[in-house]
Amino acid sequence: NAGVMQNPRHLVRRRGQEARLRCSPMKGHSHVYWYRQLPEEGLKFMVYLQKENIIDESGMPKERFSAEFPKEGPSILRIQQVVRGDSAAYFCASSPPEGRGEKLFFGSGTQLSVL
Amino acid sequence: AQSVTQLDSQVPVFEEAPVELRCNYSSSVSVYLFWYVQYPNQGLQLLLKYLSGSTLVKGINGFEAEFNKSQTSFHLRKPSVHISDTAEYFCAVSDRGDYKLSFGAGTTVTVRA
């Protein structure tokens, strides 16, 4: 997982606040994926992005969650009006342009705690 | 969508003993299979993967896994564990050529001296 940078490592928010999670992919990787790990569960796919494009957001909750991967800068996962159920570890992965599962590299994750 | 079952949520084991972590998946179509490890306070690290070829796959840190298509299983083994193998282990599967991974709920391995 060397090279996929996520920040912050830990994020504490009160209910109703906004959370912004950042992910910088590995050098040479143009595809970014976000996964969420709820307590006692495995990782669940949320969204797949390429630069300036959302390719697949089938795993994103319908409300309050959004993701972007701008032309410049990191990918951002944004959660508006956070609730306690949003507390989880959020992992970002990146892959080269071929964009397949066997070429994913994961970051260290952001642990979001909602008070 | 694939579903992945890791049959043991917690596996305590003594140092230098063998360990086996069980993983079954739902689909019979062509798949890629993975084992990831998450050490305390760290991210996911790929241990090994099966894409094609030999059904016995060797990974890092002395781990190996065997793909059994008829039983839709991909069990992970290590003949002799160390204290440093204490971690959470995740089995994952993707349809061949797909970018989405489906993960199991994880198995926590605790190695005691």
PDB file of C-alpha atoms in Angstrom:
ATOM      1  CA  ASN A   1       0.000   0.000   0.000  1.00  0.00           C
ATOM      2  CA  ALA A   2       3.021   2.271  -0.301  1.00  0.00           C
ATOM      3  CA  GLY A   3       2.176   5.518  -1.981  1.00  0.00           C
ATOM      4  CA  VAL A   4      -1.581   5.918  -1.450  1.00  0.00           C
ATOM      5  CA  MET A   5      -1.831   8.766   1.020  1.00  0.00           C
ATOM      6  CA  GLN A   6      -4.902   9.416   3.083  1.00  0.00           C
ATOM      7  CA  ASN A   7      -5.459  12.224   5.531  1.00  0.00           C
ATOM      8  CA  PRO A   8      -6.330  12.786   8.185  1.00  0.00           C
ATOM      9  CA  ARG A   9      -5.697   9.443   9.895  1.00  0.00           C
ATOM     10  CA  HIS A  10      -8.270  10.237  12.537  1.00  0.00           C
ATOM     11  CA  LEU A  11     -11.160  12.678  12.273  1.00  0.00           C
ATOM     12  CA  VAL A  12     -13.589  13.530  15.028  1.00  0.00           C
ATOM     13  CA  ARG A  13     -16.809  15.333  14.226  1.00  0.00           C
ATOM     14  CA  ARG A  14     -19.950  16.194  16.138  1.00  0.00           C
ATOM     15  CA  ARG A  15     -23.327  15.242  14.757  1.00  0.00           C
ATOM     16  CA  GLY A  16     -24.408  17.664  12.038  1.00  0.00           C
ATOM     17  CA  GLN A  17     -20.903  18.738  11.039  1.00  0.00           C
ATOM     18  CA  GLU A  18     -19.215  18.022   7.727  1.00  0.00           C
ATOM     19  CA  ALA A  19     -16.376  15.548   7.227  1.00  0.00           C
ATOM     20  CA  ARG A  20     -13.854  15.794   4.401  1.00  0.00           C
ATOM     21  CA  LEU A  21     -11.543  12.871   3.756  1.00  0.00           C
ATOM     22  CA  ARG A  22      -8.655  13.171   1.334  1.00  0.00           C
ATOM     23  CA  CYS A  23      -6.864  10.625  -0.801  1.00  0.00           C
ATOM     24  CA  SER A  24      -3.833  11.069  -3.033  1.00  0.00           C
ATOM     25  CA  PRO A  25      -3.320   8.059  -5.316  1.00  0.00           C
ATOM     26  CA  MET A  26      -0.044   6.379  -6.075  1.00  0.00           C
ATOM     27  CA  LYS A  27       2.118   8.046  -8.674  1.00  0.00           C
ATOM     28  CA  GLY A  28       0.960   7.023 -12.116  1.00  0.00           C
ATOM     29  CA  HIS A  29      -2.457   5.891 -10.910  1.00  0.00           C
ATOM     30  CA  SER A  30      -5.450   7.695 -12.335  1.00  0.00           C
ATOM     31  CA  HIS A  31      -8.244   5.660 -10.758  1.00  0.00           C
ATOM     32  CA  VAL A  32      -9.434   6.025  -7.186  1.00  0.00           C
ATOM     33  CA  TYR A  33     -11.838   3.895  -5.170  1.00  0.00           C
ATOM     34  CA  TRP A  34     -13.390   4.518  -1.771  1.00  0.00           C
ATOM     35  CA  TYR A  35     -14.375   1.736   0.604  1.00  0.00           C
ATOM     36  CA  ARG A  36     -16.011   1.918   4.022  1.00  0.00           C
ATOM     37  CA  GLN A  37     -15.412  -0.471   6.907  1.00  0.00           C
ATOM     38  CA  LEU A  38     -18.154  -0.412   9.497  1.00  0.00           C
ATOM     39  CA  PRO A  39     -17.434  -1.943  12.923  1.00  0.00           C
ATOM     40  CA  GLU A  40     -17.350  -5.742  12.827  1.00  0.00           C
ATOM     41  CA  GLU A  41     -17.798  -5.770   9.049  1.00  0.00           C
ATOM     42  CA  GLY A  42     -15.612  -6.101   6.005  1.00  0.00           C
ATOM     43  CA  LEU A  43     -14.884  -3.301   3.612  1.00  0.00           C
ATOM     44  CA  LYS A  44     -17.733  -2.250   1.347  1.00  0.00           C
ATOM     45  CA  PHE A  45     -17.260  -0.559  -2.024  1.00  0.00           C
ATOM     46  CA  MET A  46     -18.582   2.988  -2.179  1.00  0.00           C
ATOM     47  CA  VAL A  47     -17.439   4.765  -5.323  1.00  0.00           C
ATOM     48  CA  TYR A  48     -14.996   4.578  -8.239  1.00  0.00           C
ATOM     49  CA  LEU A  49     -13.628   7.748  -9.799  1.00  0.00           C
ATOM     50  CA  GLN A  50     -11.303   8.802 -12.541  1.00  0.00           C
ATOM     51  CA  LYS A  51     -10.052  12.346 -12.937  1.00  0.00           C
ATOM     52  CA  GLU A  52     -13.115  14.619 -13.156  1.00  0.00           C
ATOM     53  CA  ASN A  53     -15.429  11.623 -13.609  1.00  0.00           C
ATOM     54  CA  ILE A  54     -17.519   9.448 -11.345  1.00  0.00           C
ATOM     55  CA  ILE A  55     -17.522   6.010 -12.951  1.00  0.00           C
ATOM     56  CA  ASP A  56     -19.531   3.998 -10.430  1.00  0.00           C
ATOM     57  CA  GLU A  57     -21.207   5.328  -7.287  1.00  0.00           C
ATOM     58  CA  SER A  58     -23.455   2.341  -6.709  1.00  0.00           C
ATOM     59  CA  GLY A  59     -22.181   1.881  -3.152  1.00  0.00           C
ATOM     60  CA  MET A  60     -22.659   5.459  -2.008  1.00  0.00           C
ATOM     61  CA  PRO A  61     -25.520   6.307   0.346  1.00  0.00           C
ATOM     62  CA  LYS A  62     -28.094   8.343  -1.555  1.00  0.00           C
ATOM     63  CA  GLU A  63     -27.924  11.349   0.719  1.00  0.00           C
ATOM     64  CA  ARG A  64     -25.195  13.370   2.416  1.00  0.00           C
ATOM     65  CA  PHE A  65     -22.297  11.564   0.733  1.00  0.00           C
ATOM     66  CA  SER A  66     -20.403  12.836  -2.297  1.00  0.00           C
ATOM     67  CA  ALA A  67     -17.027  12.228  -3.877  1.00  0.00           C
ATOM     68  CA  GLU A  68     -14.859  14.007  -6.371  1.00  0.00           C
ATOM     69  CA  PHE A  69     -11.498  13.591  -8.020  1.00  0.00           C
ATOM     70  CA  PRO A  70     -10.571  16.907  -9.586  1.00  0.00           C
ATOM     71  CA  LYS A  71      -8.077  17.455 -12.360  1.00  0.00           C
ATOM     72  CA  GLU A  72      -5.598  18.777  -9.801  1.00  0.00           C
ATOM     73  CA  GLY A  73      -5.306  17.646  -6.214  1.00  0.00           C
ATOM     74  CA  PRO A  74      -6.518  14.721  -4.171  1.00  0.00           C
ATOM     75  CA  SER A  75      -9.784  12.861  -4.279  1.00  0.00           C
ATOM     76  CA  ILE A  76     -12.234  14.061  -1.626  1.00  0.00           C
ATOM     77  CA  LEU A  77     -14.955  12.059   0.087  1.00  0.00           C
ATOM     78  CA  ARG A  78     -17.391  14.486   1.672  1.00  0.00           C
ATOM     79  CA  ILE A  79     -19.997  13.607   4.249  1.00  0.00           C
ATOM     80  CA  GLN A  80     -22.457  16.333   5.143  1.00  0.00           C
ATOM     81  CA  GLN A  81     -24.402  16.507   8.417  1.00  0.00           C
ATOM     82  CA  VAL A  82     -22.670  13.478   9.860  1.00  0.00           C
ATOM     83  CA  VAL A  83     -24.558  11.058  12.108  1.00  0.00           C
ATOM     84  CA  ARG A  84     -23.227   8.479  14.565  1.00  0.00           C
ATOM     85  CA  GLY A  85     -23.801   5.709  12.020  1.00  0.00           C
ATOM     86  CA  ASP A  86     -21.182   7.302   9.767  1.00  0.00           C
ATOM     87  CA  SER A  87     -18.480   6.342  12.281  1.00  0.00           C
ATOM     88  CA  ALA A  88     -16.255   3.950  10.368  1.00  0.00           C
ATOM     89  CA  ALA A  89     -12.880   3.514   8.731  1.00  0.00           C
ATOM     90  CA  TYR A  90     -12.798   4.905   5.216  1.00  0.00           C
ATOM     91  CA  PHE A  91     -10.207   3.437   2.904  1.00  0.00           C
ATOM     92  CA  CYS A  92      -9.049   4.751  -0.410  1.00  0.00           C
ATOM     93  CA  ALA A  93      -7.415   2.613  -3.073  1.00  0.00           C
ATOM     94  CA  SER A  94      -5.874   3.485  -6.404  1.00  0.00           C
ATOM     95  CA  SER A  95      -5.055   1.587  -9.546  1.00  0.00           C
ATOM     96  CA  PRO A  96      -3.323   2.228 -12.859  1.00  0.00           C
ATOM     97  CA  PRO A  97      -5.351   3.160 -15.941  1.00  0.00           C
ATOM     98  CA  GLU A  98      -6.382  -0.452 -16.603  1.00  0.00           C
ATOM     99  CA  GLY A  99      -8.520  -0.069 -13.485  1.00  0.00           C
ATOM    100  CA  ARG A 100      -8.950  -3.658 -12.371  1.00  0.00           C
ATOM    101  CA  GLY A 101      -9.333  -5.198  -8.932  1.00  0.00           C
ATOM    102  CA  GLU A 102      -6.107  -7.148  -9.026  1.00  0.00           C
ATOM    103  CA  LYS A 103      -4.094  -3.949  -9.282  1.00  0.00           C
ATOM    104  CA  LEU A 104      -5.494  -2.076  -6.302  1.00  0.00           C
ATOM    105  CA  PHE A 105      -3.275  -0.491  -3.671  1.00  0.00           C
ATOM    106  CA  PHE A 106      -4.876   0.672  -0.440  1.00  0.00           C
ATOM    107  CA  GLY A 107      -4.092   3.596   1.810  1.00  0.00           C
ATOM    108  CA  SER A 108      -3.937   3.493   5.599  1.00  0.00           C
ATOM    109  CA  GLY A 109      -7.484   4.730   5.998  1.00  0.00           C
ATOM    110  CA  THR A 110      -9.215   7.543   7.859  1.00  0.00           C
ATOM    111  CA  GLN A 111     -10.998   6.644  11.068  1.00  0.00           C
ATOM    112  CA  LEU A 112     -14.052   8.875  11.395  1.00  0.00           C
ATOM    113  CA  SER A 113     -15.611   9.166  14.819  1.00  0.00           C
ATOM    114  CA  VAL A 114     -18.901  11.015  15.191  1.00  0.00           C
ATOM    115  CA  LEU A 115     -19.724  12.183  18.708  1.00  0.00           C
TER     116      LEU A 115
ATOM    117  CA  ALA B   1     -22.562  -9.380  -6.359  1.00  0.00           C
ATOM    118  CA  GLN B   2     -20.145 -11.668  -4.651  1.00  0.00           C
ATOM    119  CA  SER B   3     -20.461 -12.543  -0.985  1.00  0.00           C
ATOM    120  CA  VAL B   4     -17.519 -13.680   1.098  1.00  0.00           C
ATOM    121  CA  THR B   5     -17.738 -15.658   4.323  1.00  0.00           C
ATOM    122  CA  GLN B   6     -14.888 -15.871   6.743  1.00  0.00           C
ATOM    123  CA  LEU B   7     -15.900 -18.661   9.032  1.00  0.00           C
ATOM    124  CA  ASP B   8     -13.890 -17.634  12.084  1.00  0.00           C
ATOM    125  CA  SER B   9     -14.071 -14.161  13.540  1.00  0.00           C
ATOM    126  CA  GLN B  10     -11.360 -14.768  16.159  1.00  0.00           C
ATOM    127  CA  VAL B  11      -8.458 -17.201  16.045  1.00  0.00           C
ATOM    128  CA  PRO B  12      -6.158 -17.370  19.062  1.00  0.00           C
ATOM    129  CA  VAL B  13      -2.971 -19.323  18.419  1.00  0.00           C
ATOM    130  CA  PHE B  14       0.310 -19.972  20.184  1.00  0.00           C
ATOM    131  CA  GLU B  15       3.581 -18.835  18.721  1.00  0.00           C
ATOM    132  CA  GLU B  16       5.168 -21.367  16.332  1.00  0.00           C
ATOM    133  CA  ALA B  17       1.865 -23.222  15.919  1.00  0.00           C
ATOM    134  CA  PRO B  18       0.190 -23.516  12.520  1.00  0.00           C
ATOM    135  CA  VAL B  19      -2.844 -21.444  11.613  1.00  0.00           C
ATOM    136  CA  GLU B  20      -5.564 -21.777   8.995  1.00  0.00           C
ATOM    137  CA  LEU B  21      -8.072 -19.067   8.195  1.00  0.00           C
ATOM    138  CA  ARG B  22     -11.109 -20.175   6.257  1.00  0.00           C
ATOM    139  CA  CYS B  23     -12.756 -18.259   3.429  1.00  0.00           C
ATOM    140  CA  ASN B  24     -15.665 -19.218   1.185  1.00  0.00           C
ATOM    141  CA  TYR B  25     -17.203 -17.156  -1.576  1.00  0.00           C
ATOM    142  CA  SER B  26     -20.543 -17.317  -3.300  1.00  0.00           C
ATOM    143  CA  SER B  27     -20.067 -17.292  -7.036  1.00  0.00           C
ATOM    144  CA  SER B  28     -18.952 -20.028  -9.371  1.00  0.00           C
ATOM    145  CA  VAL B  29     -17.994 -17.686 -12.209  1.00  0.00           C
ATOM    146  CA  SER B  30     -14.364 -16.870 -12.875  1.00  0.00           C
ATOM    147  CA  VAL B  31     -12.953 -14.948  -9.957  1.00  0.00           C
ATOM    148  CA  TYR B  32      -9.845 -13.369  -8.582  1.00  0.00           C
ATOM    149  CA  LEU B  33      -9.159 -14.050  -4.899  1.00  0.00           C
ATOM    150  CA  PHE B  34      -7.158 -12.073  -2.372  1.00  0.00           C
ATOM    151  CA  TRP B  35      -6.008 -12.100   1.209  1.00  0.00           C
ATOM    152  CA  TYR B  36      -5.194  -8.802   2.884  1.00  0.00           C
ATOM    153  CA  VAL B  37      -3.697  -8.175   6.312  1.00  0.00           C
ATOM    154  CA  GLN B  38      -4.332  -5.175   8.525  1.00  0.00           C
ATOM    155  CA  TYR B  39      -1.822  -4.748  11.341  1.00  0.00           C
ATOM    156  CA  PRO B  40      -2.908  -2.664  14.341  1.00  0.00           C
ATOM    157  CA  ASN B  41      -3.315   1.000  13.405  1.00  0.00           C
ATOM    158  CA  GLN B  42      -2.235   0.400   9.816  1.00  0.00           C
ATOM    159  CA  GLY B  43      -3.860   0.097   6.405  1.00  0.00           C
ATOM    160  CA  LEU B  44      -4.498  -2.934   4.268  1.00  0.00           C
ATOM    161  CA  GLN B  45      -1.558  -4.816   2.858  1.00  0.00           C
ATOM    162  CA  LEU B  46      -1.862  -7.467   0.178  1.00  0.00           C
ATOM    163  CA  LEU B  47      -0.661 -10.868   1.415  1.00  0.00           C
ATOM    164  CA  LEU B  48      -1.306 -12.861  -1.745  1.00  0.00           C
ATOM    165  CA  LYS B  49      -3.661 -13.218  -4.663  1.00  0.00           C
ATOM    166  CA  TYR B  50      -4.940 -15.881  -7.011  1.00  0.00           C
ATOM    167  CA  LEU B  51      -5.533 -14.819 -10.601  1.00  0.00           C
ATOM    168  CA  SER B  52      -4.966 -18.030 -12.567  1.00  0.00           C
ATOM    169  CA  GLY B  53      -2.643 -21.025 -12.832  1.00  0.00           C
ATOM    170  CA  SER B  54      -1.509 -23.070  -9.854  1.00  0.00           C
ATOM    171  CA  THR B  55      -4.153 -23.348  -7.188  1.00  0.00           C
ATOM    172  CA  LEU B  56      -1.536 -23.074  -4.433  1.00  0.00           C
ATOM    173  CA  VAL B  57      -0.488 -19.469  -4.044  1.00  0.00           C
ATOM    174  CA  LYS B  58       2.460 -18.340  -1.963  1.00  0.00           C
ATOM    175  CA  GLY B  59       2.516 -14.879  -0.438  1.00  0.00           C
ATOM    176  CA  ILE B  60       4.604 -12.714   1.808  1.00  0.00           C
ATOM    177  CA  ASN B  61       5.670 -13.561   5.366  1.00  0.00           C
ATOM    178  CA  GLY B  62       5.379 -17.323   4.838  1.00  0.00           C
ATOM    179  CA  PHE B  63       1.657 -17.380   4.110  1.00  0.00           C
ATOM    180  CA  GLU B  64       0.055 -19.512   1.415  1.00  0.00           C
ATOM    181  CA  ALA B  65      -3.485 -20.133   0.245  1.00  0.00           C
ATOM    182  CA  GLU B  66      -5.183 -22.796  -1.807  1.00  0.00           C
ATOM    183  CA  PHE B  67      -7.937 -22.108  -4.315  1.00  0.00           C
ATOM    184  CA  ASN B  68     -10.557 -24.850  -4.442  1.00  0.00           C
ATOM    185  CA  LYS B  69     -13.033 -24.146  -7.211  1.00  0.00           C
ATOM    186  CA  SER B  70     -15.409 -27.013  -6.440  1.00  0.00           C
ATOM    187  CA  GLN B  71     -15.736 -25.909  -2.827  1.00  0.00           C
ATOM    188  CA  THR B  72     -15.534 -22.181  -3.664  1.00  0.00           C
ATOM    189  CA  SER B  73     -12.919 -21.767  -0.960  1.00  0.00           C
ATOM    190  CA  PHE B  74      -9.635 -19.925  -0.574  1.00  0.00           C
ATOM    191  CA  HIS B  75      -8.201 -20.856   2.823  1.00  0.00           C
ATOM    192  CA  LEU B  76      -5.085 -19.158   4.145  1.00  0.00           C
ATOM    193  CA  ARG B  77      -2.380 -21.073   6.024  1.00  0.00           C
ATOM    194  CA  LYS B  78       0.898 -20.518   7.758  1.00  0.00           C
ATOM    195  CA  PRO B  79       2.841 -23.469   9.206  1.00  0.00           C
ATOM    196  CA  SER B  80       4.413 -21.544  12.089  1.00  0.00           C
ATOM    197  CA  VAL B  81       3.191 -18.155  13.294  1.00  0.00           C
ATOM    198  CA  HIS B  82       5.068 -15.378  15.030  1.00  0.00           C
ATOM    199  CA  ILE B  83       3.905 -12.785  17.517  1.00  0.00           C
ATOM    200  CA  SER B  84       4.172 -10.244  14.700  1.00  0.00           C
ATOM    201  CA  ASP B  85       1.432 -12.067  12.767  1.00  0.00           C
ATOM    202  CA  THR B  86      -1.117 -10.693  15.218  1.00  0.00           C
ATOM    203  CA  ALA B  87      -3.461  -8.779  12.929  1.00  0.00           C
ATOM    204  CA  GLU B  88      -6.790  -8.823  11.181  1.00  0.00           C
ATOM    205  CA  TYR B  89      -6.985 -10.812   7.964  1.00  0.00           C
ATOM    206  CA  PHE B  90      -9.478 -10.150   5.187  1.00  0.00           C
ATOM    207  CA  CYS B  91     -10.436 -12.408   2.327  1.00  0.00           C
ATOM    208  CA  ALA B  92     -11.675 -10.643  -0.798  1.00  0.00           C
ATOM    209  CA  VAL B  93     -12.997 -11.670  -4.207  1.00  0.00           C
ATOM    210  CA  SER B  94     -13.703  -9.953  -7.491  1.00  0.00           C
ATOM    211  CA  ASP B  95     -15.247 -11.165 -10.695  1.00  0.00           C
ATOM    212  CA  ARG B  96     -12.484 -11.649 -13.208  1.00  0.00           C
ATOM    213  CA  GLY B  97     -11.694  -8.325 -14.825  1.00  0.00           C
ATOM    214  CA  ASP B  98     -13.906  -6.318 -12.461  1.00  0.00           C
ATOM    215  CA  TYR B  99     -12.637  -3.474 -10.310  1.00  0.00           C
ATOM    216  CA  LYS B 100     -14.892  -4.077  -7.302  1.00  0.00           C
ATOM    217  CA  LEU B 101     -13.710  -6.227  -4.442  1.00  0.00           C
ATOM    218  CA  SER B 102     -16.108  -7.899  -2.035  1.00  0.00           C
ATOM    219  CA  PHE B 103     -14.604  -8.435   1.396  1.00  0.00           C
ATOM    220  CA  GLY B 104     -15.309 -10.839   4.203  1.00  0.00           C
ATOM    221  CA  ALA B 105     -15.894  -9.542   7.710  1.00  0.00           C
ATOM    222  CA  GLY B 106     -12.343 -10.377   8.759  1.00  0.00           C
ATOM    223  CA  THR B 107     -10.592 -12.804  11.089  1.00  0.00           C
ATOM    224  CA  THR B 108      -8.636 -11.478  14.040  1.00  0.00           C
ATOM    225  CA  VAL B 109      -5.560 -13.577  14.708  1.00  0.00           C
ATOM    226  CA  THR B 110      -3.974 -13.199  18.124  1.00  0.00           C
ATOM    227  CA  VAL B 111      -0.634 -14.929  18.580  1.00  0.00           C
ATOM    228  CA  ARG B 112       0.430 -15.645  22.151  1.00  0.00           C
ATOM    229  CA  ALA B 113       3.850 -16.649  23.421  1.00  0.00           C
TER     230      ALA B 113
END
